[in-house]
mmCIF file of C-alpha atoms and ligand atoms in Angstrom:
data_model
loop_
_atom_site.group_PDB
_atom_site.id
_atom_site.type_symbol
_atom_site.label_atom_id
_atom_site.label_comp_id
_atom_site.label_asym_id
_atom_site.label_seq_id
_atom_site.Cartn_x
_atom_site.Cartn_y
_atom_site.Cartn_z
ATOM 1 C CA UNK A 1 -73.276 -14.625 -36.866
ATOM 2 C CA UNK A 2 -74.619 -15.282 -33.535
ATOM 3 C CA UNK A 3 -76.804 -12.471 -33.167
ATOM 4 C CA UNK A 4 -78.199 -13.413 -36.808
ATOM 5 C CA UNK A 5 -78.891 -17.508 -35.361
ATOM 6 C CA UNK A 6 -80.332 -16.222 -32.042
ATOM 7 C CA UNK A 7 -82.875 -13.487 -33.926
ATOM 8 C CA UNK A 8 -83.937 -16.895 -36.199
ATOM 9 C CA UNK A 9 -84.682 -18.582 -33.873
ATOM 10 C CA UNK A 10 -86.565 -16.298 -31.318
ATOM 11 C CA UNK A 11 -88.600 -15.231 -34.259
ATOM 12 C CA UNK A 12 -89.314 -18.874 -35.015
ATOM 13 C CA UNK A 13 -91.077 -18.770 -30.951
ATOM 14 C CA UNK A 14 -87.932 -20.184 -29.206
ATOM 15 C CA UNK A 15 -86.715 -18.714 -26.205
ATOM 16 C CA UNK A 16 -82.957 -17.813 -26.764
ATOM 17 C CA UNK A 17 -80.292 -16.503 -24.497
ATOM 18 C CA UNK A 18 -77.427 -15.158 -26.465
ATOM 19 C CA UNK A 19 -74.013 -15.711 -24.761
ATOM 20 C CA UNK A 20 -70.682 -13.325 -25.393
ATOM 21 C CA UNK A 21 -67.752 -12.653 -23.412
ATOM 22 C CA UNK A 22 -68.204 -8.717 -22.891
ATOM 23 C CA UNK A 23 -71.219 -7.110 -22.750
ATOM 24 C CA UNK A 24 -70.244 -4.305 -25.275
ATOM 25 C CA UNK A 25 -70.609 -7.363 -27.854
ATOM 26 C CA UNK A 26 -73.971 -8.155 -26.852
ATOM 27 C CA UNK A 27 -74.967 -4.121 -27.011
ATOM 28 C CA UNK A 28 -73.983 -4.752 -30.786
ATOM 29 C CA UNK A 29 -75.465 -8.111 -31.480
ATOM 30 C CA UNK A 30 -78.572 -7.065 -29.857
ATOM 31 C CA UNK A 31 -78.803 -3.698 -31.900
ATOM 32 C CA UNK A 32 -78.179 -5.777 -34.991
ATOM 33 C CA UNK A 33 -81.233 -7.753 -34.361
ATOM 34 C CA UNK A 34 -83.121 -4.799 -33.784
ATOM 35 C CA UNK A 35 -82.114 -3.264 -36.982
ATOM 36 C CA UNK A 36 -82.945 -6.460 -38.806
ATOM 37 C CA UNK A 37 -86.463 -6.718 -37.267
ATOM 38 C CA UNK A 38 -86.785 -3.100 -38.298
ATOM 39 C CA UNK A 39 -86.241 -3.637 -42.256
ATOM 40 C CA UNK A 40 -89.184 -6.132 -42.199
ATOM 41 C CA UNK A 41 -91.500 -3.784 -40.027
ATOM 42 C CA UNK A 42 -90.418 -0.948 -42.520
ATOM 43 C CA UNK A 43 -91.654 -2.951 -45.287
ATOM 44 C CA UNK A 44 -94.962 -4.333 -43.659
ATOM 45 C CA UNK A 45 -93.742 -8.029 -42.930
ATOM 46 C CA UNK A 46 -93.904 -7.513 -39.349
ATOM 47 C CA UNK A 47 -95.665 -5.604 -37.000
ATOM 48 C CA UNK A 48 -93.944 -2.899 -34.210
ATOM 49 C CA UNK A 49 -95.149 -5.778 -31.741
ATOM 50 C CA UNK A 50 -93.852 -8.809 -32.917
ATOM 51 C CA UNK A 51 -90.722 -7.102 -33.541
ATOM 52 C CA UNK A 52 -91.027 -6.379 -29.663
ATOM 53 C CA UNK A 53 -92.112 -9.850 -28.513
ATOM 54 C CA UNK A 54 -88.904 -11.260 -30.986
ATOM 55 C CA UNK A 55 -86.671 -9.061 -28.750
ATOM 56 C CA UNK A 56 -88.316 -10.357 -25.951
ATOM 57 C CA UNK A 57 -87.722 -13.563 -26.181
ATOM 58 C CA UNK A 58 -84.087 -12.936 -26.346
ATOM 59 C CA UNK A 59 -82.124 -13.026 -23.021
ATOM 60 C CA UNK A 60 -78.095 -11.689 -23.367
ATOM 61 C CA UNK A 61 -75.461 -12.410 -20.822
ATOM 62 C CA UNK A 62 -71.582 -12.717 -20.324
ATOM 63 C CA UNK A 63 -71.575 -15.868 -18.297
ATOM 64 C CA UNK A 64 -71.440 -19.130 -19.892
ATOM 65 C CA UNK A 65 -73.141 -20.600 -16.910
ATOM 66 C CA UNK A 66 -76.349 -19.695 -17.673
ATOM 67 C CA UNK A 67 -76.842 -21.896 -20.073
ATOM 68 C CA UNK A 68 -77.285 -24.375 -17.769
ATOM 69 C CA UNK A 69 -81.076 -25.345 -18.732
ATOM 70 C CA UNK A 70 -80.535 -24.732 -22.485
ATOM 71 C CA UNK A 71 -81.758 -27.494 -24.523
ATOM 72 C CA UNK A 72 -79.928 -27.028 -27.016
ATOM 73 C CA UNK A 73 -76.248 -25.030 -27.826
ATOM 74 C CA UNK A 74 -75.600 -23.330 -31.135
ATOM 75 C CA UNK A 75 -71.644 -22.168 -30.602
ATOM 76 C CA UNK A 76 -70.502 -19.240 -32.536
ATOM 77 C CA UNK A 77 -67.012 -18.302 -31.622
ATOM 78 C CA UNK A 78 -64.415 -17.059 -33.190
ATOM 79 C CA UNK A 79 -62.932 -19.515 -35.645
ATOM 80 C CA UNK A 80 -60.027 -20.919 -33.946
ATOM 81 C CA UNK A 81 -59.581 -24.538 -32.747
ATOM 82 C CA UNK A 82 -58.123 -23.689 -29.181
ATOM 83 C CA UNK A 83 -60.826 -21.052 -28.522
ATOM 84 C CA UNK A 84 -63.621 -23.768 -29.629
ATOM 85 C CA UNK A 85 -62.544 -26.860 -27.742
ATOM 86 C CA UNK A 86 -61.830 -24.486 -24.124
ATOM 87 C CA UNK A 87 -66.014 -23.991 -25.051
ATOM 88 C CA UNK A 88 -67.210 -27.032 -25.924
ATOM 89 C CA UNK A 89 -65.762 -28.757 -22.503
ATOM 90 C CA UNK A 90 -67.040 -25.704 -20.571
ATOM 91 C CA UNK A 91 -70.344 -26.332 -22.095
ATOM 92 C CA UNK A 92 -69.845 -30.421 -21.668
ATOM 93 C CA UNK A 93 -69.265 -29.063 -17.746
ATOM 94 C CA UNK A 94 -72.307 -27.142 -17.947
ATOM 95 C CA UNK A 95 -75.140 -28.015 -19.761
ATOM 96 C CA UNK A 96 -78.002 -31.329 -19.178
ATOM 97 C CA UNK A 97 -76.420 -34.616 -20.747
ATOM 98 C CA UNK A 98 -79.365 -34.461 -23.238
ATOM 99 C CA UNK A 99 -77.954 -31.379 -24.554
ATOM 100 C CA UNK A 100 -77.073 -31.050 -28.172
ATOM 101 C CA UNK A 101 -73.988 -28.997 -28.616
ATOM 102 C CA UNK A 102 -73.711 -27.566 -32.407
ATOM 103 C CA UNK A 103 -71.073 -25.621 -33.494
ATOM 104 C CA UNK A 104 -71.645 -22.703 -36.548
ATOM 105 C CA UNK A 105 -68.056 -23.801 -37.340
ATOM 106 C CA UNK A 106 -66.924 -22.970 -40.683
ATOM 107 C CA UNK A 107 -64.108 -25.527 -41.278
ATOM 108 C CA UNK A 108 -63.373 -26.857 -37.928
ATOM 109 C CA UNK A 109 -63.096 -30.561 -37.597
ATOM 110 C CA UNK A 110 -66.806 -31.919 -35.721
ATOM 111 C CA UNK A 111 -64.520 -34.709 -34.422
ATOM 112 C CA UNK A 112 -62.243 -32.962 -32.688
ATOM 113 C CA UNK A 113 -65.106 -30.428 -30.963
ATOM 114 C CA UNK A 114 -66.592 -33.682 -29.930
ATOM 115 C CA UNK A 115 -63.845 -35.243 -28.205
ATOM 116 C CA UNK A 116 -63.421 -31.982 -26.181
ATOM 117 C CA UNK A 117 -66.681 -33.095 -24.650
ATOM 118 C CA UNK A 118 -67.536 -36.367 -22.909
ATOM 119 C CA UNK A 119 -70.621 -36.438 -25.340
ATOM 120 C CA UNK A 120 -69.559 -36.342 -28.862
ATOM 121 C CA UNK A 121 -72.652 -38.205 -29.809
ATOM 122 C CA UNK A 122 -74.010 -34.868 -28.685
ATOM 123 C CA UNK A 123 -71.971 -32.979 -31.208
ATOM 124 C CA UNK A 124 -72.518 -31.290 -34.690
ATOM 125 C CA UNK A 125 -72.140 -29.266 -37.021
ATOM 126 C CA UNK A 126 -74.711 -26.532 -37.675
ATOM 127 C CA UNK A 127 -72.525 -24.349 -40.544
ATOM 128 C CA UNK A 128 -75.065 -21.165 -41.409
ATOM 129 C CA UNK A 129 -74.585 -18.457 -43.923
ATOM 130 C CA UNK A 130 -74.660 -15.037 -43.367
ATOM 131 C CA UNK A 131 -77.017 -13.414 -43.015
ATOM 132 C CA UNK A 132 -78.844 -15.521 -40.907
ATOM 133 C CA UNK A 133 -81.952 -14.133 -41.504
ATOM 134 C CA UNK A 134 -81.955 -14.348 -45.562
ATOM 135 C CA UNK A 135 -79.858 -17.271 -46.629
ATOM 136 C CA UNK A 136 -81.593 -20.310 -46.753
ATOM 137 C CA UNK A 137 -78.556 -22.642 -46.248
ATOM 138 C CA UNK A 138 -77.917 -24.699 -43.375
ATOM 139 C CA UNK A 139 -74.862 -27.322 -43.788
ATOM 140 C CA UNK A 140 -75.380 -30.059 -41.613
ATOM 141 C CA UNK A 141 -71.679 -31.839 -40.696
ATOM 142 C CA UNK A 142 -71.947 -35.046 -38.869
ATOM 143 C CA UNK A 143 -68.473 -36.099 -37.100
ATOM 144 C CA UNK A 144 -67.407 -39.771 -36.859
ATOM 145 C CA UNK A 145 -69.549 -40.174 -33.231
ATOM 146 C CA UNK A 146 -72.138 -37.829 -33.775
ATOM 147 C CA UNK A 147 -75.383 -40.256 -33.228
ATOM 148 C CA UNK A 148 -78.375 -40.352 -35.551
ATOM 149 C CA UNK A 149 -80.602 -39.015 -32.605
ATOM 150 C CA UNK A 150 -78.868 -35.677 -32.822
ATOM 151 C CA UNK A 151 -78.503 -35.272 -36.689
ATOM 152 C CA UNK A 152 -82.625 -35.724 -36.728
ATOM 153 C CA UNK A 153 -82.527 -32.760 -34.516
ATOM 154 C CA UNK A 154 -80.599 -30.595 -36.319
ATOM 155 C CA UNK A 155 -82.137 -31.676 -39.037
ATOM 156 C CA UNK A 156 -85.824 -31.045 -37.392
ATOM 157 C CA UNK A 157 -84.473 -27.664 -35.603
ATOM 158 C CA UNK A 158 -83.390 -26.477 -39.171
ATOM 159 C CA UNK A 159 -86.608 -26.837 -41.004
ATOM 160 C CA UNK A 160 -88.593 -25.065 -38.210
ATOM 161 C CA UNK A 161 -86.136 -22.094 -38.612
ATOM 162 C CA UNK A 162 -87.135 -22.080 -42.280
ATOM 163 C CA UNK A 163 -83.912 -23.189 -43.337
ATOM 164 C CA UNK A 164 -83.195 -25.980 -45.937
ATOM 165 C CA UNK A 165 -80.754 -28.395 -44.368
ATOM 166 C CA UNK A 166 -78.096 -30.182 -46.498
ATOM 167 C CA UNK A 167 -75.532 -33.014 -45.390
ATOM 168 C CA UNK A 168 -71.660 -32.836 -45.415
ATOM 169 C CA UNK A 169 -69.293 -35.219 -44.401
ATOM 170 C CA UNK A 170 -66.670 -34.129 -41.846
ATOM 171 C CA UNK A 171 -63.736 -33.049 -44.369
ATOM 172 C CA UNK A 172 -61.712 -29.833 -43.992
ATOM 173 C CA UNK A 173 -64.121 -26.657 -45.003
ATOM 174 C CA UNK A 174 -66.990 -28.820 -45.610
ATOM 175 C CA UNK A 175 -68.603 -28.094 -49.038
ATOM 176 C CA UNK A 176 -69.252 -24.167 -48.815
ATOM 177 C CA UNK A 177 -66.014 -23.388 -47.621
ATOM 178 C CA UNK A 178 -63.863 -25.855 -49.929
ATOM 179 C CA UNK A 179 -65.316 -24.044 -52.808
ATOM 180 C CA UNK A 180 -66.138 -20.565 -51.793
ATOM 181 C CA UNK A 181 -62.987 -19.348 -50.338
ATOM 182 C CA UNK A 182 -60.628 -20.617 -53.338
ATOM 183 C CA UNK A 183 -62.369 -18.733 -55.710
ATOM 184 C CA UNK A 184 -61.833 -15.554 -52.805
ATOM 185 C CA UNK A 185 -58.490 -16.445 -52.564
ATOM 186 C CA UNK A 186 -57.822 -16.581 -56.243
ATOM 187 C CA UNK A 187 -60.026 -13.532 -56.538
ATOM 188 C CA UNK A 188 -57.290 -11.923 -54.428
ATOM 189 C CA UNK A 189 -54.546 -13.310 -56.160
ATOM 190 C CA UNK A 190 -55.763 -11.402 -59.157
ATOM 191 C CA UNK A 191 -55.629 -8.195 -57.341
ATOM 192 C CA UNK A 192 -52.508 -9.056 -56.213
ATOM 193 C CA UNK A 193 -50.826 -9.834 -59.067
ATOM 194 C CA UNK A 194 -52.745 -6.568 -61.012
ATOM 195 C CA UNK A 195 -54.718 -8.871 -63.292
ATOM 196 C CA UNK A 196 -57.504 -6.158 -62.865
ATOM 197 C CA UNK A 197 -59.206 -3.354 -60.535
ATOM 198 C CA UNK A 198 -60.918 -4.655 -57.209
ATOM 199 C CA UNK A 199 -63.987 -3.230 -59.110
ATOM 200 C CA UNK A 200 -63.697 -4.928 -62.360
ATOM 201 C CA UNK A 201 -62.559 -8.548 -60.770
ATOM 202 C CA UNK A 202 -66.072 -7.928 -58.756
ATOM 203 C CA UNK A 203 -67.762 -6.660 -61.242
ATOM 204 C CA UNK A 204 -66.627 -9.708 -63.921
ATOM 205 C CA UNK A 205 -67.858 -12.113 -61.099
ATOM 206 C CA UNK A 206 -71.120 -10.084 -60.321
ATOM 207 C CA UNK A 207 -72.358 -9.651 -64.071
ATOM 208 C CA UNK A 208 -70.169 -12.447 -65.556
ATOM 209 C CA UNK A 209 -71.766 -15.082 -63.562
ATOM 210 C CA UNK A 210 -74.236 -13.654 -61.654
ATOM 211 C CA UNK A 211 -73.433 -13.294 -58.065
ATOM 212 C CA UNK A 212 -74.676 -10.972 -55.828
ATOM 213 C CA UNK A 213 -71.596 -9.873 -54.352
ATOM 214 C CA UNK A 214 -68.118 -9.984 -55.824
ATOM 215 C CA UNK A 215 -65.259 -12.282 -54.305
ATOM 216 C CA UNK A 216 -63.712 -9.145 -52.968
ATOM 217 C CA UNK A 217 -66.689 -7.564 -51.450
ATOM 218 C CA UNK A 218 -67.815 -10.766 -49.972
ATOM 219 C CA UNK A 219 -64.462 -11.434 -48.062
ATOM 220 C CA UNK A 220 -64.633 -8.193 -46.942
ATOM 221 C CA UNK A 221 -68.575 -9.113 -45.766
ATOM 222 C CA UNK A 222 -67.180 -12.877 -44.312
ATOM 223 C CA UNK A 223 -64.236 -10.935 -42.499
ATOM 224 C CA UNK A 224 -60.873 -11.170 -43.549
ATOM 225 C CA UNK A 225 -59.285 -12.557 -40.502
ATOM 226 C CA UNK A 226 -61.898 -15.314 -41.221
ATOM 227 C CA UNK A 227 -61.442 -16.053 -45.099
ATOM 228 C CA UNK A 228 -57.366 -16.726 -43.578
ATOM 229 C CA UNK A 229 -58.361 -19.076 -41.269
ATOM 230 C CA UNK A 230 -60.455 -21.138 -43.502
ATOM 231 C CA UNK A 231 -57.689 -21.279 -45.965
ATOM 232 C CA UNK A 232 -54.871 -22.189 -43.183
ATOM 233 C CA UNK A 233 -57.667 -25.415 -42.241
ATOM 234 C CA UNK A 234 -57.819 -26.353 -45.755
ATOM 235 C CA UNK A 235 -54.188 -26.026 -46.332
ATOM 236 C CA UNK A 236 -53.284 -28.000 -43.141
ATOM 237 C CA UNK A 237 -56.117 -30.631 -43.477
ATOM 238 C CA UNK A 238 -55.609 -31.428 -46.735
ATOM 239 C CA UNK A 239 -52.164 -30.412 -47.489
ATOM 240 C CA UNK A 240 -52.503 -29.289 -50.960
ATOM 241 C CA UNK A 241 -50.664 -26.286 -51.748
ATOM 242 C CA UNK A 242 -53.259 -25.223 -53.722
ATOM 243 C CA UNK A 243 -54.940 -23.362 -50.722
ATOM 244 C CA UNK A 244 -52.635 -21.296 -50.078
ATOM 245 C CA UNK A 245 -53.656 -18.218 -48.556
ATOM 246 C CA UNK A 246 -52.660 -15.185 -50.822
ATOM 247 C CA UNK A 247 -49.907 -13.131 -48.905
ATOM 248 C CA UNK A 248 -52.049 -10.339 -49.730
ATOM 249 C CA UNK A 249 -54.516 -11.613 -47.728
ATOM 250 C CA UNK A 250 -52.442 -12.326 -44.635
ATOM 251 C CA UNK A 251 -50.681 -8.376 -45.151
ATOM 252 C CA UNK A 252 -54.390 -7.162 -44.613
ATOM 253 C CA UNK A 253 -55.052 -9.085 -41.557
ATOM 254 C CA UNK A 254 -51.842 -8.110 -39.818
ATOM 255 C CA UNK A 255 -52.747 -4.579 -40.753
ATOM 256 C CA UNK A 256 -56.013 -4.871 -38.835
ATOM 257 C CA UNK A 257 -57.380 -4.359 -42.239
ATOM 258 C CA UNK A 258 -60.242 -6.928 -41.775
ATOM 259 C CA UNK A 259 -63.221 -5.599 -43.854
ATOM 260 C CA UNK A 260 -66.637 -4.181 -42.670
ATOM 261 C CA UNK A 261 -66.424 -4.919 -38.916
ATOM 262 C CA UNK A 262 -63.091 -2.713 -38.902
ATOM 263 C CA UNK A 263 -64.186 -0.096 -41.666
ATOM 264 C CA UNK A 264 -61.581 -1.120 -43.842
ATOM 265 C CA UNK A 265 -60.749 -4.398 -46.297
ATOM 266 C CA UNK A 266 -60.572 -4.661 -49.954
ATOM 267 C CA UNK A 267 -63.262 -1.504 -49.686
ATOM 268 C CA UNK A 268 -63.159 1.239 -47.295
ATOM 269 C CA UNK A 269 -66.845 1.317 -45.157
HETATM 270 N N1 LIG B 305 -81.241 -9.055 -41.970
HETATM 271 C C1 LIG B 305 -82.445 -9.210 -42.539
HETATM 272 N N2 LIG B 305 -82.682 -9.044 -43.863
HETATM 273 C C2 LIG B 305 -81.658 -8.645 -44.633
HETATM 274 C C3 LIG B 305 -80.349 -8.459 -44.105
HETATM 275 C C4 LIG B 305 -80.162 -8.661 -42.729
HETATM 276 N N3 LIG B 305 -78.969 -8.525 -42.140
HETATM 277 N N4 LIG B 305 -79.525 -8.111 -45.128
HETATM 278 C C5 LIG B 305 -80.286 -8.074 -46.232
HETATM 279 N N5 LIG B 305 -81.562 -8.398 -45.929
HETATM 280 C C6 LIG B 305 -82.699 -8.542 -46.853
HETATM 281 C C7 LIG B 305 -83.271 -7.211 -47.295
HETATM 282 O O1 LIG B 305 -84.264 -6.757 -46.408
HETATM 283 C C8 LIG B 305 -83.843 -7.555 -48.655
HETATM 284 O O2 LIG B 305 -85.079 -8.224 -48.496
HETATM 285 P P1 LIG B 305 -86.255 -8.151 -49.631
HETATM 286 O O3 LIG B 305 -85.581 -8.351 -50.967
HETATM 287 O O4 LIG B 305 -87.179 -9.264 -49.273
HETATM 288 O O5 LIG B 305 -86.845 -6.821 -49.482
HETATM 289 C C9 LIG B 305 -82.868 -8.601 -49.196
HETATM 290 O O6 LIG B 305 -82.194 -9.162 -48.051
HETATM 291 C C10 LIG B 305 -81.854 -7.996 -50.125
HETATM 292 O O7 LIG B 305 -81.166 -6.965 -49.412
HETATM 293 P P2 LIG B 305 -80.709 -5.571 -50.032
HETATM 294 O O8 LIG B 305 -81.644 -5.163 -51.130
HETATM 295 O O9 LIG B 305 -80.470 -4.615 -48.910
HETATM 296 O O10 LIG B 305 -79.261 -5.843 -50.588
HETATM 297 P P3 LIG B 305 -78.787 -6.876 -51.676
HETATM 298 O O11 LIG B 305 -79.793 -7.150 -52.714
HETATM 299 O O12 LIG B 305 -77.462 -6.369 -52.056
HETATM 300 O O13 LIG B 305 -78.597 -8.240 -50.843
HETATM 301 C C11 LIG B 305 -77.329 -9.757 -49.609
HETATM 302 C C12 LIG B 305 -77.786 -8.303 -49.728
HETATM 303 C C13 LIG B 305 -78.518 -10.647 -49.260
HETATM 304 C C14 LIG B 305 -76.319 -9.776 -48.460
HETATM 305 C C15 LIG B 305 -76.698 -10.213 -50.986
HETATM 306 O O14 LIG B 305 -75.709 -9.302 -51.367
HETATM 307 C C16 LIG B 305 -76.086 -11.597 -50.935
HETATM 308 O O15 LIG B 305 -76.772 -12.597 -51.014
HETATM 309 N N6 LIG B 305 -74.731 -11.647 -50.819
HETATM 310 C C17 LIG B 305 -73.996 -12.889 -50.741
HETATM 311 C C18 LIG B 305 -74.113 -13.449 -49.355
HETATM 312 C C19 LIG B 305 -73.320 -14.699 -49.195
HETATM 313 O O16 LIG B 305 -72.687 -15.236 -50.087
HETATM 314 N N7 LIG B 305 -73.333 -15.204 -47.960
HETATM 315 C C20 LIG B 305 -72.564 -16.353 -47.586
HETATM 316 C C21 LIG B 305 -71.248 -15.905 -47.062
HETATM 317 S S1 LIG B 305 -70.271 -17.264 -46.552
HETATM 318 C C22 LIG B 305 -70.803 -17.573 -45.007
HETATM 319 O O17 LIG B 305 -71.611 -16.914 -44.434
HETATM 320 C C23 LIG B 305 -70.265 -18.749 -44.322
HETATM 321 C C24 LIG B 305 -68.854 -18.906 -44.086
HETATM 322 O O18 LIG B 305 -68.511 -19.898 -43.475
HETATM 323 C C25 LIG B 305 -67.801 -17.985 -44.514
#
């Protein structure tokens, strides 16, 4: 999702420098910009050189230490606690004090990213949807020391990026993720349990009530490794057995079998 934040906001006229441990993941983020540019130059909502000046304003490196000047941090790991906090106190070590640090977490606990950090007044969460580019969605996730100063600026920083920015109290999953990935996970219990095809329970959802992708095709489009993690955070944080991950699910992941990134999920890509 990184490469989808950093294209929103160099297209917005801010200069961005995109961050990622190997350069072979930059290659890909960066060509996924590109790509993403190119859809709206094919269809005439953006010329061959703003597409170019977009790019331009987009710097790409492998070492963390060059975001020294950055005004502002939006972290997009992957979604795992240990992995997170190791960042946020690298970034507390090397970013200005003014800093804002905001983490594109998708269940992880604001609090406990902040006290990683010898700022967490400094710290938020900044939850957006993918794509980046299309959905509208920002959740904004205050955690218990996050100061009003820095929700008005992730408040303000949304709205430039064209996004509409809703509130959410620090709770396991938020609100997207507490109610999106049971209905995945149930979605996957159906499949498991042969309650119907993977293309009739997507279908049912798709022309039953309307959504644009079915459960199944969407976890394969979140990532499967993903959708497991958000259900072990809301099964640990709020200790209701009712989230528990389908073994299903966790058979796919150990198989590799992690949806489009790896060419194969619920669907084969
Ligand atoms: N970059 C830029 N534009 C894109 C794009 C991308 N990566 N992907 C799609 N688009 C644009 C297309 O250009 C097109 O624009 P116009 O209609 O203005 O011409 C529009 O989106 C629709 O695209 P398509 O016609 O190619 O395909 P579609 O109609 O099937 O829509 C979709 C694709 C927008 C992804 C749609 O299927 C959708 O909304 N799916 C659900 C997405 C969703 O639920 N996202 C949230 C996932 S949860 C999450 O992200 C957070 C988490 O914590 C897990």
């Amino acid at each position: 999702m990184g490469n989808g934040i950093a294209q929103v906001a160099a297209r917005t006229g801010y200069e961005v420098i995109l961050s990622d441990v190997k350069d072979e993941f930059l290659q890909r983020g960066l060509k996924a910009i590109d790509k993403s540019l190119q859809r709206d130059v094919d269809k005439q909502r953006l010329t061959g050189d703003e597409k170019q000046s977009i790019i331009g304003r987009i710097n790409s490196t492998t070492s963390l230490e060059d975001l020294s000047k950055a005004a502002f941090v939006i972290e997009a790991v992957t979604e795992d606690l240990g992995v997170k906090t190791e960042i946020f106190g690298r970034l507390d070590q090397i970013t200005p004090r003014e800093t804002i640090l905001a983490s594109n977490t998708s269940s992880i606990s604001i609090a406990r990213l902040g006290a990683a950090t010898r700022r967490p007044d400094k710290v938020i969460g900044m939850h957006f949807m993918n794509p980046v580019p299309v959905m509208k969605l920002v959740e904004v996730i205050r955690g218990i020391a996050t100061s009003d100063e820095t929700y008005e600026g992730v408040r303000a920083l949304s709205e430039k990026l064209g996004k509409t920015a809703l509130d959410c109290n620090d709770s396991p999953g938020f609100v997207s993720n507490r109610v999106l990935l049971p209905m995945i996970n149930e979605a996957i219990f159906a499949l498991y349990e042969s309650v119907a095809t993977r293309e009739s329970i997507d279908g049912i959802m798709k022309l039953g009530m309307n959504h644009p992708m079915g459960p199944l095709e969407l976890a394969d489009f979140i990532g499967l490794d993903v959708c497991l993690a958000i259900l072990n955070v809301l099964y640990d944080g709020l200790g209701d057995p009712k989230y528990r991950a389908c073994p299903l699910l966790k058979r796919y992941v150990d198989a590799g079998w992690l949806g489009r990134k790896t060419g194969r999920g619920f669907y084969e890509y």
